[in-house]
Coordinates of N, CA and C in Angstrom, one line a residue:
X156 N -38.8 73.6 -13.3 CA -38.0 73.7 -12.1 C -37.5 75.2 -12.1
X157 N -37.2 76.0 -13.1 CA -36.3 77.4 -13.4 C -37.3 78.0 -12.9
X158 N -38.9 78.3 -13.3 CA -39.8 78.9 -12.7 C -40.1 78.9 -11.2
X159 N -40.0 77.7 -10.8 CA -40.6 77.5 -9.0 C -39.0 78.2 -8.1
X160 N -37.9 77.6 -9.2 CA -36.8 78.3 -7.9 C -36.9 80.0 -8.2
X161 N -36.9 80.1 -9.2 CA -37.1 81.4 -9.6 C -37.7 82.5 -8.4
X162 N -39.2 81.7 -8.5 CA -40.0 82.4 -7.5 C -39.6 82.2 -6.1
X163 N -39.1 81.2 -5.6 CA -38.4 80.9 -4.7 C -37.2 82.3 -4.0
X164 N -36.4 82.3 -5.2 CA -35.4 83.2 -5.2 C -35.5 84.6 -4.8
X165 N -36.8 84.9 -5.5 CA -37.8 86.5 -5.7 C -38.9 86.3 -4.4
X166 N -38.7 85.3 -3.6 CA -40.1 85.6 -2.4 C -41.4 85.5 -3.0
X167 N -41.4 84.9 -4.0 CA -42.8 84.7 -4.7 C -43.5 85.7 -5.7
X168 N -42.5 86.7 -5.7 CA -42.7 87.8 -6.9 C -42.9 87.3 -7.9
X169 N -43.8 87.1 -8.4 CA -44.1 86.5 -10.1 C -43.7 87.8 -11.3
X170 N -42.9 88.8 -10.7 CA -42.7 89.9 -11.7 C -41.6 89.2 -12.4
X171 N -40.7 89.2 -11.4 CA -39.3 89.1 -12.1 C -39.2 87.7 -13.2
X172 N -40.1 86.9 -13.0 CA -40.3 85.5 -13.7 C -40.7 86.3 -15.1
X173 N -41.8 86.8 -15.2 CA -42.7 87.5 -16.2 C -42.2 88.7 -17.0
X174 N -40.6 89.4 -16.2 CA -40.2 90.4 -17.1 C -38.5 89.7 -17.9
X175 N -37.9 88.8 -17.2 CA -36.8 88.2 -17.0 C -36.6 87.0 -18.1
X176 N -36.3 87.3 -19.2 CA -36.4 85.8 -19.8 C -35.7 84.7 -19.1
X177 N -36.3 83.4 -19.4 CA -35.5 82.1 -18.8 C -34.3 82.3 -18.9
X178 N -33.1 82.7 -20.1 CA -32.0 82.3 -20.3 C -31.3 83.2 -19.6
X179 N -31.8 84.3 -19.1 CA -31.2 85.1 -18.1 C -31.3 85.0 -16.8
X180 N -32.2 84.3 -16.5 CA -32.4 83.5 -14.7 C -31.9 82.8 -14.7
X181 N -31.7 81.9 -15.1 CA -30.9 80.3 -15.6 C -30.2 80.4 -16.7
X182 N -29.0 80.8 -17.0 CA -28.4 80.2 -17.8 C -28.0 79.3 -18.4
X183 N -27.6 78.7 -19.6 CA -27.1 77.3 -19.3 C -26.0 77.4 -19.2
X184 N -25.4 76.3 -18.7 CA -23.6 76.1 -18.2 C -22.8 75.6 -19.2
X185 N -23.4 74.7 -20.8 CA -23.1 74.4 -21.3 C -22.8 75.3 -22.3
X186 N -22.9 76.6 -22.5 CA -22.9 77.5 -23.6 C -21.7 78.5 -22.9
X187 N -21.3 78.9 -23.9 CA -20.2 79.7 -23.5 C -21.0 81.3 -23.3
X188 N -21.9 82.0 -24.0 CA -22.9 82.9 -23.3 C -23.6 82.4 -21.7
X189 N -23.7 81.6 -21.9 CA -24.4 80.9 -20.7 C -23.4 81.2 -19.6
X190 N -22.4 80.4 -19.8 CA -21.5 80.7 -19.0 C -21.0 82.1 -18.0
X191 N -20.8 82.7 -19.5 CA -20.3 84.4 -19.2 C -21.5 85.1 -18.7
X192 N -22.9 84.6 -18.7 CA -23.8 85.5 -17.8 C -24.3 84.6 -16.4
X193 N -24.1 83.5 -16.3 CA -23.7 83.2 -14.8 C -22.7 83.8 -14.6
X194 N -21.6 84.0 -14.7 CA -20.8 84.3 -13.8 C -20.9 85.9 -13.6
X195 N -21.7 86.6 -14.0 CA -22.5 87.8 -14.0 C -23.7 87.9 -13.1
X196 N -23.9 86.8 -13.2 CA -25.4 87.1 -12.2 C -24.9 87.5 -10.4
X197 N -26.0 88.2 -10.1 CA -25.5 87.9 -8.7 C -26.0 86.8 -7.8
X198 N -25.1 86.8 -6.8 CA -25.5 85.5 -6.2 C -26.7 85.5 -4.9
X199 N -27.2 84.5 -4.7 CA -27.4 83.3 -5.1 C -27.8 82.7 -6.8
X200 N -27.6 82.5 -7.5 CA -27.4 82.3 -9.1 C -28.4 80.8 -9.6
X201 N -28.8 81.1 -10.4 CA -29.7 79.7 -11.1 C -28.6 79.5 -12.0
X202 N -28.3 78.0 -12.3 CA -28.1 77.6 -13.4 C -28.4 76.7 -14.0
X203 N -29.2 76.5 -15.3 CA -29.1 75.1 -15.9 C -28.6 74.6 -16.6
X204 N -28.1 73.2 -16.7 CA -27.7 72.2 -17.1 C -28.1 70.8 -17.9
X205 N -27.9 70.3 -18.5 CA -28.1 68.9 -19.1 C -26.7 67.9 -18.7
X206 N -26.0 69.0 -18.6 CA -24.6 67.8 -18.1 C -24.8 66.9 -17.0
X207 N -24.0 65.3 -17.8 CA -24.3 64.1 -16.7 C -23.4 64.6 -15.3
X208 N -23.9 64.1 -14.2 CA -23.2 65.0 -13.0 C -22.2 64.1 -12.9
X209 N -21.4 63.1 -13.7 CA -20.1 62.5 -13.6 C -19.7 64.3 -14.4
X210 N -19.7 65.1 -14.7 CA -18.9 65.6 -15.6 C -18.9 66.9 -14.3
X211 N -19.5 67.5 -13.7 CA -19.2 68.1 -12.6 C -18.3 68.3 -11.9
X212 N -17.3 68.9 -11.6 CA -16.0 69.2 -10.6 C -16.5 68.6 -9.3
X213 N -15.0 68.0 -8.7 CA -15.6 67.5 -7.2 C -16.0 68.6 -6.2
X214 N -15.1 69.5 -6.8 CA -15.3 70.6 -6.0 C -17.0 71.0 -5.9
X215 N -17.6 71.0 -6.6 CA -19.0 71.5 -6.5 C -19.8 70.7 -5.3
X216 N -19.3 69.2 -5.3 CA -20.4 68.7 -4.2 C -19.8 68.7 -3.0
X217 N -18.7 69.6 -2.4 CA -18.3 69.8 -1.7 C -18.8 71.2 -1.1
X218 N -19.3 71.6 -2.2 CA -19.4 73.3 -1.6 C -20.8 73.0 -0.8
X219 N -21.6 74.6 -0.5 CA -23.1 74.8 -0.3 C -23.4 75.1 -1.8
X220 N -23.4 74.6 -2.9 CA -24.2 74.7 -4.1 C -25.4 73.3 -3.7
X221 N -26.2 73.8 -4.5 CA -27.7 72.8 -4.7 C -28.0 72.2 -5.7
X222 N -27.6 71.5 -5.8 CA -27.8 70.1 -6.8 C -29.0 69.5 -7.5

């Protein structure tokens, strides 16, 4: 999924996929590095997750984030 939005994100540039490690396009949310480089990235932002979405703020499905 990190790869297709990826490309998605980049217009189909397969560069940025191929120079970019995963954990810097997608972070995970669960790590505290993770964290501190989403909120670095610029936006629009990938992030990955394993958290059950009961654990999600309500605030999130309220916003325009993508689920």
């Amino acid at each position: 999924m990190l790869e297709i939005l990826s490309l998605i994100l980049r217009d189909g540039d397969p560069g940025w996929c191929r120079s970019v490690p995963s954990w810097e396009r997608g972070p995970w949310l669960e790590t505290l590095p993770g964290l501190r480089r989403a909120r670095g990235n610029p936006r629009p932002r990938l992030i990955s997750s394993h958290l059950p979405v009961q654990l999600f703020p309500p605030a999130l499905f309220r916003s325009k984030a993508k689920v």
